Coordinates of C-alpha atoms in Angstrom, one line a residue:
Chain A
X285 CA -7.7 -60.0 10.6
X286 CA -5.8 -60.2 13.6
X287 CA -6.5 -58.3 17.0
X288 CA -2.9 -56.1 18.2
X289 CA -1.2 -57.7 21.0
X290 CA -2.9 -57.0 24.3
X291 CA -0.1 -53.9 25.0
X292 CA -1.6 -51.2 27.0
X293 CA -3.2 -48.8 25.3
X294 CA -0.7 -45.7 24.5
X295 CA -2.7 -42.2 25.2
X296 CA -0.2 -39.0 24.9
X297 CA -3.2 -37.1 26.8
X298 CA -1.2 -39.3 29.9
X299 CA 1.9 -37.8 29.3
X300 CA 3.7 -35.8 32.4
X301 CA 5.2 -32.5 31.7
X302 CA 8.7 -32.8 31.0
X303 CA 11.3 -31.0 33.5
X304 CA 13.1 -28.3 32.3
X305 CA 16.2 -27.6 34.8
X306 CA 17.6 -24.8 32.4
X307 CA 14.7 -22.8 32.9
X308 CA 14.9 -23.6 36.3
X309 CA 18.2 -21.8 36.6
X310 CA 17.2 -18.9 34.3
X311 CA 14.1 -18.4 36.5
X312 CA 16.7 -18.1 39.6
X313 CA 18.9 -16.2 38.2
X314 CA 16.4 -13.7 37.3
X315 CA 14.9 -13.6 40.8
X316 CA 18.5 -13.0 42.2
X317 CA 19.2 -9.8 39.9
X318 CA 15.5 -8.1 40.3
X319 CA 15.9 -8.3 43.9
X320 CA 19.7 -7.0 44.1
X321 CA 18.3 -3.9 41.7
X322 CA 15.3 -3.1 44.0
X323 CA 17.6 -3.3 47.4
X324 CA 19.8 -1.0 45.2
X325 CA 16.8 1.6 44.5
X326 CA 15.5 1.6 48.3
X327 CA 18.4 0.9 50.1
X328 CA 20.9 3.4 48.7
X329 CA 20.1 6.3 50.3
X330 CA 21.5 8.6 47.8
X331 CA 18.7 8.1 45.1
X332 CA 17.2 10.6 47.8
X333 CA 13.2 9.5 46.7
X334 CA 11.6 12.2 48.6
X335 CA 13.7 14.9 46.7
X336 CA 12.2 13.0 43.5
X337 CA 9.1 13.0 45.2
X338 CA 9.0 16.6 45.6
X339 CA 10.2 17.7 42.0
X340 CA 8.2 15.4 40.2
X341 CA 5.5 17.3 39.9
X342 CA 7.3 21.1 40.1
X343 CA 5.6 23.2 37.8
X344 CA 8.9 24.0 35.8
X345 CA 9.8 20.5 35.2
X346 CA 5.9 19.7 33.9
X347 CA 6.4 22.8 31.7
X348 CA 9.9 21.6 30.7
X349 CA 8.4 17.9 30.1
X350 CA 5.4 19.9 28.1
X351 CA 8.3 21.7 25.7
X352 CA 9.3 18.2 25.0
X353 CA 6.5 16.5 24.2
X354 CA 5.5 19.6 21.9
X355 CA 9.0 19.5 20.1
X356 CA 8.7 15.9 19.7
X357 CA 5.2 15.9 18.3
X358 CA 5.7 19.4 15.7
X359 CA 9.4 17.8 14.3
X360 CA 7.4 14.5 14.0
X361 CA 4.5 16.3 12.3
X362 CA 6.9 18.2 10.0
X363 CA 8.9 15.5 9.7
X364 CA 6.0 13.0 8.3
X365 CA 4.6 15.8 6.1
X366 CA 8.0 16.6 4.8
X367 CA 9.3 12.9 4.7
X368 CA 6.5 11.7 2.9
X369 CA 7.2 14.2 -0.2
X370 CA 10.4 13.0 -0.5
X371 CA 9.3 9.3 -0.7
X372 CA 7.0 10.4 -3.7
X373 CA 10.2 12.3 -5.2
X374 CA 12.1 9.3 -4.7
X375 CA 9.9 7.2 -5.8
X376 CA 9.2 10.0 -8.9
X377 CA 9.9 8.9 -12.7
X378 CA 11.7 12.3 -13.4
X379 CA 15.5 12.0 -12.5
X380 CA 16.2 15.3 -10.8
X381 CA 13.8 14.8 -8.4
X382 CA 15.3 11.8 -7.3
X383 CA 18.7 13.4 -7.1
X384 CA 17.5 15.8 -4.9
X385 CA 15.4 14.0 -2.6
X386 CA 18.5 11.6 -1.8
X387 CA 20.6 14.8 -1.7
X388 CA 18.7 16.0 0.9
X389 CA 18.5 12.7 2.9
X390 CA 22.2 11.8 2.6
X391 CA 23.0 15.3 4.1
X392 CA 20.8 15.6 7.3
X393 CA 20.7 12.0 8.3
X394 CA 24.4 12.2 7.7
X395 CA 25.1 14.6 10.2
X396 CA 24.7 14.2 13.8
X397 CA 21.9 16.0 15.1
X398 CA 23.9 17.8 17.9
X399 CA 25.8 19.7 15.2
X400 CA 22.9 20.4 13.5
X401 CA 21.4 22.1 16.5
X402 CA 23.8 23.9 17.4
X403 CA 24.2 25.1 13.5
X404 CA 21.3 26.3 13.1
X405 CA 20.8 28.3 16.3
X406 CA 24.0 30.3 14.8
X407 CA 22.3 30.8 11.1
X408 CA 22.5 34.3 12.0
X409 CA 26.3 34.2 11.7
X410 CA 25.9 32.8 7.5
X411 CA 22.4 34.4 6.7
X412 CA 22.2 37.6 9.0
X413 CA 19.1 38.7 7.0
X414 CA 16.3 36.3 6.4
X415 CA 14.1 37.5 3.6
X416 CA 11.2 36.9 1.1
X417 CA 11.3 37.3 -2.5
X418 CA 12.1 36.5 -6.4
X419 CA 15.2 34.4 -6.5
X420 CA 17.9 36.9 -7.6
X421 CA 14.8 39.5 -7.7
X422 CA 13.0 42.1 -5.5
X423 CA 12.7 41.4 -1.9
X424 CA 8.7 41.7 -0.4
X425 CA 10.0 41.8 3.4
X426 CA 12.8 40.6 6.1
X427 CA 13.6 39.8 9.1
X428 CA 16.8 39.7 11.6
X429 CA 17.9 36.3 11.4
X430 CA 18.9 36.8 15.6
X431 CA 15.3 37.7 16.1
X432 CA 13.7 34.9 14.2
X433 CA 16.5 32.3 14.9
X434 CA 15.0 31.5 18.9
X435 CA 16.1 28.2 20.8
X436 CA 12.4 27.1 19.7
X437 CA 12.8 27.5 16.0
X438 CA 16.4 26.3 15.7
X439 CA 14.8 23.1 17.6
X440 CA 12.0 22.9 16.0
X441 CA 14.1 23.6 12.5
X442 CA 17.2 20.8 13.2
X443 CA 14.5 18.2 14.6
X444 CA 12.1 18.2 11.9
X445 CA 15.2 18.0 9.4
X446 CA 16.5 15.1 10.9
X447 CA 13.0 13.8 11.4
X448 CA 12.0 14.2 7.6
X449 CA 15.2 12.5 6.6
X450 CA 14.9 9.5 8.1
X451 CA 11.3 9.2 7.7
X452 CA 11.4 9.5 3.9
X453 CA 13.1 6.2 4.1
X454 CA 10.5 4.4 6.2
X455 CA 7.8 5.4 4.3
X456 CA 9.6 4.6 1.1
X457 CA 10.4 1.4 2.2
X458 CA 6.3 1.5 3.2
X459 CA 5.6 2.6 -0.1
X460 CA 7.6 0.0 -2.0
X461 CA 6.0 -3.0 0.3
X462 CA 2.2 -2.7 -1.8
X463 CA 1.6 -5.0 -4.1
X464 CA 1.3 -3.4 -7.6
X465 CA -1.4 -5.1 -8.3
X466 CA -3.2 -3.1 -5.7
X467 CA -2.4 -0.3 -7.7
X468 CA -3.6 -1.8 -10.8
X469 CA -7.2 -3.0 -9.3
X470 CA -7.5 0.7 -8.0
X471 CA -6.8 2.1 -11.2
X472 CA -8.8 -0.5 -12.9
X473 CA -11.7 0.6 -10.5
X474 CA -11.1 4.1 -12.1
X475 CA -9.7 5.7 -9.0
X476 CA -8.1 9.0 -9.6
X477 CA -4.1 8.7 -9.0
X478 CA -5.4 10.6 -5.7
X479 CA -7.9 8.2 -4.6
X480 CA -5.6 5.4 -5.2
X481 CA -2.9 6.8 -2.7
X482 CA -5.3 7.9 -0.4
X483 CA -8.1 4.7 -0.3
X484 CA -5.5 1.7 -1.6
X485 CA -1.7 2.8 -1.4
X486 CA -1.5 4.7 2.3
X487 CA -3.5 2.4 4.0
X488 CA -1.8 -0.4 3.3
X489 CA 1.8 1.1 3.4
X490 CA 0.6 2.0 6.8
X491 CA 1.4 -1.4 8.2
X492 CA 4.6 -1.3 6.8
X493 CA 5.4 1.9 8.0
X494 CA 3.8 1.8 11.4
X495 CA 6.4 -0.3 13.6
X496 CA 9.6 2.0 12.5
X497 CA 7.8 4.8 12.1
X498 CA 7.1 4.5 16.1
X499 CA 10.3 4.0 17.3
X500 CA 11.1 6.9 15.4
X501 CA 8.7 9.0 17.5
X502 CA 10.4 7.6 20.6
X503 CA 13.8 8.2 19.3
X504 CA 12.8 12.1 18.6
X505 CA 10.6 12.3 21.8
X506 CA 14.8 11.2 23.6
X507 CA 16.6 13.5 20.8
X508 CA 14.9 16.8 22.1
X509 CA 17.4 16.4 24.8
X510 CA 19.5 17.8 22.6
X511 CA 18.3 21.1 22.5
X512 CA 19.4 21.7 26.2
X513 CA 22.5 22.7 24.4
X514 CA 21.4 25.3 22.6
X515 CA 19.5 26.6 26.4
X516 CA 16.1 25.4 25.0
X517 CA 13.7 25.2 28.3
X518 CA 12.9 21.5 27.9
X519 CA 12.5 18.7 30.6
X520 CA 16.3 17.9 30.5
X521 CA 17.3 21.9 30.4
X522 CA 14.4 22.6 33.5
X523 CA 16.0 19.6 35.9
X524 CA 19.6 20.8 34.9
X525 CA 18.2 24.5 36.0
X526 CA 17.3 22.8 39.3
X527 CA 20.1 20.9 39.9
X528 CA 22.2 23.9 39.4
X529 CA 21.2 25.5 41.9
X530 CA 21.0 22.6 44.8
X531 CA 23.5 19.8 43.6
X532 CA 20.8 17.2 44.1
X533 CA 22.0 15.5 40.5
X534 CA 20.7 12.0 40.7
X535 CA 17.7 12.5 41.9
X536 CA 16.8 15.2 39.5
X537 CA 17.9 13.2 36.3
X538 CA 16.0 10.2 37.8
X539 CA 12.6 12.6 37.7
X540 CA 14.2 13.3 34.5
X541 CA 14.0 9.8 33.4
X542 CA 10.6 8.6 35.0
X543 CA 8.7 11.4 32.9
X544 CA 10.8 10.0 29.9
X545 CA 9.7 7.0 30.4
X546 CA 5.9 7.4 31.3
X547 CA 5.8 9.3 27.8
X548 CA 7.7 6.4 25.8
X549 CA 5.1 3.7 27.4
X550 CA 2.4 6.4 26.5
X551 CA 3.6 6.1 22.9
X552 CA 4.3 2.9 22.6
X553 CA 0.8 2.0 23.4
X554 CA -0.9 3.9 21.2
X555 CA 1.4 2.7 18.5
X556 CA 0.3 -0.9 19.3
X557 CA -3.4 0.4 19.2
X558 CA -2.2 1.9 15.6
X559 CA -1.0 -1.2 14.2
X560 CA -4.3 -3.1 15.1
X561 CA -6.3 -0.3 13.0
X562 CA -4.4 -0.9 10.1
X563 CA -3.8 -4.4 10.0
X564 CA -7.7 -5.0 9.4
X565 CA -8.0 -8.0 7.4
X566 CA -4.9 -9.0 7.8
X567 CA -3.7 -11.9 10.3
X568 CA -6.5 -14.0 12.2
X569 CA -10.2 -14.1 11.3
X570 CA -12.1 -11.7 12.4
Chain B
X162 CA -24.2 -2.8 -38.2
X163 CA -23.8 -0.9 -34.9
X164 CA -20.3 0.7 -34.3
X165 CA -18.7 -1.7 -32.0
X166 CA -18.4 -0.9 -28.4
X167 CA -14.7 -1.7 -28.3
X168 CA -11.9 -1.2 -31.4
X169 CA -8.4 -1.6 -31.3
X170 CA -6.3 -0.7 -34.1
X171 CA -3.1 -1.5 -35.3
X172 CA -1.9 -1.6 -31.7
X173 CA 1.8 -1.8 -31.0
X174 CA 3.4 -2.6 -27.8
X175 CA 6.9 -2.9 -27.0
X176 CA 9.1 -3.8 -24.1
X177 CA 12.8 -2.8 -24.8
X178 CA 13.6 -4.5 -27.7
X179 CA 10.5 -6.9 -27.4
X180 CA 7.5 -6.6 -29.9
X181 CA 4.7 -8.3 -27.1
X182 CA 2.2 -6.2 -29.3
X183 CA 2.4 -6.4 -33.2
X184 CA -0.2 -4.9 -35.6
X185 CA -2.9 -6.1 -33.1
X186 CA -6.8 -5.3 -34.7
X187 CA -10.1 -6.5 -33.1
X188 CA -13.4 -5.0 -32.7
X189 CA -15.8 -6.0 -30.0
X190 CA -19.5 -5.4 -30.5
X191 CA -22.1 -4.8 -27.6
X192 CA -23.2 -8.0 -25.6
X193 CA -20.2 -10.2 -27.6
X194 CA -18.2 -12.8 -25.9
X195 CA -14.1 -12.3 -27.2
X196 CA -12.2 -15.1 -25.8
X197 CA -8.7 -14.8 -26.4
X198 CA -6.4 -17.9 -26.6
X199 CA -2.6 -18.7 -27.3
X200 CA 0.7 -19.8 -26.0
X201 CA 2.0 -17.8 -22.6
X202 CA 3.9 -14.6 -23.6
X203 CA 1.5 -14.4 -26.6
X204 CA 0.4 -10.6 -25.9
X205 CA -3.1 -12.0 -24.6
X206 CA -2.3 -10.5 -20.8
X207 CA -1.1 -7.2 -22.3
X208 CA -3.4 -6.6 -24.8
X209 CA -6.0 -6.4 -22.0
X210 CA -4.1 -4.4 -20.0
X211 CA -2.8 -2.3 -23.0
X212 CA -7.1 -1.6 -23.6
X213 CA -7.9 -0.3 -19.6
X214 CA -5.1 1.5 -20.5
X215 CA -3.1 0.2 -17.3
X216 CA 0.3 -0.3 -19.9
X217 CA 0.1 2.0 -22.9
X218 CA 0.1 1.4 -26.3
X219 CA 3.4 2.8 -28.7
X220 CA 1.6 2.7 -31.5
X221 CA -2.0 2.2 -33.0
X222 CA -5.4 3.4 -31.4
X223 CA -7.8 1.9 -29.3
X224 CA -11.4 3.4 -29.3
X225 CA -14.5 3.1 -26.8
X226 CA -17.4 3.8 -28.2
X227 CA -15.2 5.9 -30.5
X228 CA -13.5 7.7 -27.9
X229 CA -10.1 7.5 -28.5
X230 CA -8.7 6.2 -25.3
X231 CA -5.5 7.7 -23.4
X232 CA -5.1 10.7 -26.0
X233 CA -6.6 14.3 -27.5
X234 CA -6.7 15.7 -30.9
X235 CA -5.1 19.4 -30.8
X236 CA -4.7 21.1 -33.5
X237 CA -3.4 19.0 -36.4
X238 CA -1.6 15.9 -33.5
X239 CA -2.4 14.0 -30.5
X240 CA -1.8 14.5 -27.1
X241 CA -1.8 12.1 -23.8
X242 CA -4.7 12.9 -21.2
X243 CA -3.8 13.6 -17.8
X244 CA -4.2 10.4 -14.9
X245 CA -7.6 12.0 -13.8
X246 CA -9.1 11.7 -17.6
X247 CA -7.6 8.5 -18.3
X248 CA -9.2 7.4 -14.8
X249 CA -12.8 8.8 -16.0
X250 CA -12.1 6.7 -19.0
X251 CA -11.4 3.9 -17.6
X252 CA -14.4 3.8 -15.5
X253 CA -16.3 2.8 -17.8
X254 CA -14.6 -0.3 -18.2
X255 CA -14.1 -3.0 -15.6
X256 CA -11.2 -5.7 -15.0
X257 CA -10.5 -9.1 -13.6
X258 CA -7.2 -10.2 -12.6
X259 CA -5.4 -13.3 -12.5
X260 CA -4.6 -12.3 -8.9
X261 CA -7.7 -11.0 -8.2
X262 CA -6.5 -8.1 -6.7
X263 CA -9.2 -7.3 -3.9
X264 CA -8.3 -4.8 -1.7
X265 CA -7.5 -6.8 1.5
X266 CA -8.2 -3.7 3.9
X267 CA -11.8 -3.6 3.1
X268 CA -14.7 -5.5 3.6
X269 CA -15.9 -8.0 0.7
X270 CA -19.2 -5.5 0.5
X271 CA -16.3 -2.3 1.0
X272 CA -14.8 -3.8 -2.2
X273 CA -17.6 -4.0 -4.1
X274 CA -19.2 -0.4 -2.8
X275 CA -16.0 1.2 -3.6
X276 CA -16.2 2.5 -7.1
X277 CA -19.4 2.7 -7.4
X278 CA -19.3 5.3 -4.4
X279 CA -16.2 6.9 -4.6
X280 CA -15.9 7.1 -8.3
X281 CA -19.2 7.0 -10.1
X282 CA -20.6 9.0 -6.9
X283 CA -23.6 6.6 -6.0
X284 CA -25.8 7.0 -3.3
X285 CA -24.3 4.8 -0.8
X286 CA -27.2 2.8 1.0
X287 CA -28.4 2.5 -3.3
X288 CA -24.6 1.0 -3.6
X289 CA -24.7 -1.2 -0.7
X290 CA -28.2 -2.7 -1.8
X291 CA -26.9 -3.8 -5.0
X292 CA -23.5 -4.9 -3.8
X293 CA -25.6 -7.3 -1.8
X294 CA -27.8 -8.2 -5.0
X295 CA -24.4 -9.4 -6.8
X296 CA -23.0 -11.0 -4.1
X297 CA -25.9 -13.2 -4.1
X298 CA -25.6 -14.0 -7.7
X299 CA -22.1 -15.2 -7.1
X300 CA -23.4 -17.0 -4.0
X301 CA -21.1 -15.0 -1.4
X302 CA -24.2 -13.0 0.6
X303 CA -23.3 -14.2 3.9
X304 CA -19.8 -13.4 3.3
X305 CA -20.4 -9.9 2.8
X306 CA -18.7 -8.8 6.1
X307 CA -15.6 -11.1 5.7
X308 CA -12.3 -9.8 4.5
X309 CA -10.7 -10.9 1.4
X310 CA -8.3 -13.0 3.0
X311 CA -10.9 -15.0 4.6
X312 CA -11.9 -16.2 1.6
X313 CA -10.9 -18.8 -0.6
X314 CA -9.3 -18.5 -4.1
X315 CA -12.4 -19.0 -6.0
X316 CA -14.8 -17.1 -3.3
X317 CA -12.0 -14.3 -4.2
X318 CA -12.5 -14.0 -7.8
X319 CA -16.2 -14.2 -7.8
X320 CA -16.3 -11.1 -5.7
X321 CA -13.7 -9.3 -7.8
X322 CA -16.2 -10.3 -10.5
X323 CA -19.3 -8.6 -8.5
X324 CA -16.9 -5.4 -8.2
X325 CA -15.9 -5.6 -12.1
X326 CA -19.8 -5.6 -12.9
X327 CA -21.0 -3.3 -10.2
X328 CA -20.0 -0.1 -11.9
X329 CA -22.3 -1.7 -15.0
X330 CA -18.9 -1.1 -17.3
X331 CA -19.7 -1.3 -21.0
X332 CA -17.0 -3.8 -21.3
X333 CA -15.2 -6.6 -18.5
X334 CA -11.8 -7.2 -19.2
X335 CA -11.1 -10.9 -18.0
X336 CA -7.1 -11.5 -17.7
X337 CA -6.6 -15.1 -16.9
X338 CA -9.5 -15.3 -14.0
X339 CA -9.0 -19.1 -13.7
X340 CA -5.1 -19.4 -14.0
X341 CA -4.1 -18.6 -10.0
X342 CA -7.1 -21.2 -9.1
X343 CA -6.4 -24.6 -7.5
X344 CA -8.0 -27.0 -9.8
X345 CA -11.5 -27.8 -8.2
X346 CA -11.7 -24.0 -7.7
X347 CA -12.0 -23.4 -11.7
X348 CA -15.6 -24.7 -12.2
X349 CA -17.4 -21.7 -9.8
X350 CA -15.7 -18.9 -11.0
X351 CA -16.0 -20.0 -14.5
X352 CA -19.8 -20.5 -14.0
X353 CA -20.3 -17.1 -13.0
X354 CA -18.6 -16.0 -16.0
X355 CA -21.1 -18.2 -18.1
X356 CA -24.0 -16.1 -16.6
X357 CA -22.6 -13.0 -17.2
X358 CA -22.2 -14.3 -21.1
X359 CA -25.8 -15.4 -21.0
X360 CA -27.0 -11.9 -19.5
X361 CA -25.8 -10.0 -22.5
X362 CA -22.2 -8.7 -20.6
X363 CA -19.6 -7.4 -23.4
X364 CA -16.4 -9.3 -22.3
X365 CA -13.3 -10.1 -23.4
X366 CA -11.6 -12.9 -22.3
X367 CA -8.0 -14.2 -21.5
X368 CA -8.0 -17.9 -20.8
X369 CA -6.7 -21.2 -20.7
X370 CA -9.4 -23.0 -19.9
X371 CA -10.5 -24.4 -23.8
X372 CA -14.0 -25.6 -23.3
X373 CA -14.9 -22.5 -21.6
X374 CA -13.5 -21.0 -25.2
X375 CA -15.5 -23.2 -27.1
X376 CA -18.9 -23.4 -25.3
X377 CA -18.9 -19.6 -24.4
X378 CA -17.5 -17.3 -26.6
X379 CA -19.2 -15.7 -29.9
X380 CA -15.9 -15.2 -30.9
X381 CA -12.5 -17.1 -30.6
X382 CA -9.1 -15.1 -31.2
X383 CA -5.8 -17.3 -31.6
X384 CA -2.8 -15.3 -30.6
X385 CA 0.6 -15.8 -31.0
X386 CA 4.0 -14.1 -30.8
X387 CA 2.2 -10.6 -30.0
X388 CA 0.4 -10.9 -33.6
X389 CA -3.4 -12.6 -33.8
X390 CA -2.7 -15.3 -36.2
X391 CA -6.4 -16.6 -36.5
X392 CA -10.2 -15.6 -35.3
X393 CA -13.9 -17.0 -36.0
X394 CA -16.2 -18.4 -34.3
X395 CA -15.5 -21.0 -32.0
X396 CA -17.0 -24.1 -33.7
X397 CA -14.5 -23.4 -36.6
X398 CA -11.5 -22.6 -35.0
X399 CA -11.5 -25.7 -32.9
X400 CA -13.0 -28.3 -35.7
X401 CA -11.2 -26.5 -38.3
X402 CA -8.5 -24.9 -37.6
X403 CA -6.7 -22.9 -40.8
X404 CA -3.5 -22.1 -39.8
X405 CA -0.7 -25.0 -38.3
X406 CA 0.2 -22.7 -35.9
X407 CA -3.6 -22.5 -34.2
X408 CA -3.3 -27.0 -35.0
X409 CA 0.1 -26.9 -33.3
X410 CA -1.5 -25.4 -30.2
X411 CA -4.4 -27.0 -30.2
X412 CA -2.6 -30.3 -30.3
X413 CA -0.4 -29.2 -27.9
X414 CA -3.2 -28.4 -25.9
X415 CA -5.3 -31.5 -26.0
X416 CA -1.7 -33.9 -25.5
X417 CA -2.0 -31.8 -21.6
X418 CA -5.1 -31.9 -21.1
X419 CA -5.2 -35.8 -21.5
X420 CA -1.9 -36.1 -19.6
X421 CA -3.8 -34.7 -16.8
X422 CA -7.0 -37.0 -16.8

């Protein structure tokens, strides 16, 4: 065997980092943009930051914020429940259930939420009295629709119906993403259909369901701004009431924006936590 | 002779026009190891899946300890059982799958204790102690707190076997337990199964491992095209096959084995 010629020994550990000019260029552009935005926000006196600060924790604004969060949570809760049932109906092997679920989703996902809200608010025109009884038979109790359909009930009904239609699709995709071998294994272990769903299928489906459901929660939170058109005292409506009186439109909208961003940030953090919880056993080593 | 643990009587199963099982009958007695061999698509897996009621059957009947599976007598005829009652019947059997099918969101230990605790309502600490013993037997006690994905295929399948026997089943069904494994991992799984057979477990094993069939089976069953073509003690089946089809199958198999080595 011959010894290698006496060239210098190569060692990649001694290599210097490559200069990347485009990264420098992009960095400089970004810095300029950020500086300009900051200058615009601070230097433009029309933002009236003192007014923003003054109203940020105003009691009517906080009440509106509470209504907005409450509406979003209730719509999400009802929407998840109904959406889960719709997803189950869509996966049923009984065809009429599938058709009914498909029709429901088609209708409530197909009509703009704003239109639905106004429609539900005006339900009394179509159904002056709401009653509980046997279909085509005796009536046990009935109420005046004008009393039952307040801005709050109209908002809850409208937002929940839209949410349930979207969540049904998200949940259905999640359930379908679980490997059929998992259902086999659960059944083979002697789990009942209910246990199979709760202990095996749903926890695994949650991995697929959570990211889009989180986005959906964020979009319903923002969607609650629509209820201001039916005079519901949500966050947007509460700042509108103030700027209609003071004409400080931009600072009051900034107040609303800051609160929307704050709640969405909290939701996003919560979503990440949940995602981590349901990805147990997947991804990296524990 | 005692009544068999499992009786399969004239079972038929169709997938569309295709007869997956065609008049299959089979008895399995207490402590017996029945190994089912045959070419792919011959109905071996379908048979064990039908026994465990993961598939419905289209004719015939299956009995576990003389209890009709999946149906009850109502007046003159038979009616299907509810899913809950089918689940109750399944609790007396266990199954090991080709793809392991461990529950990925539960630790190894929870996979083994889940059925004893949730289904058989056993005491949690007692189930845990027994599960750790079983994991010890399959050589994986130190992996109890790992998640399935952190284990090799062979280790996962050994956990699946521990999970299957944790419920003290009357019979354990193995559906090609080594077919999804890398060749060097097959041995560790077969070793565990061999031990269970020696301990007297009643088993049906669907496999392509001819050496296992020859050494461990009390009885061997050869299936082709949804029918049982030949069955008997492995020494006779392998030494002196009676039907031309079994002879052809064994010849093909030997040829591929030689091709490998």
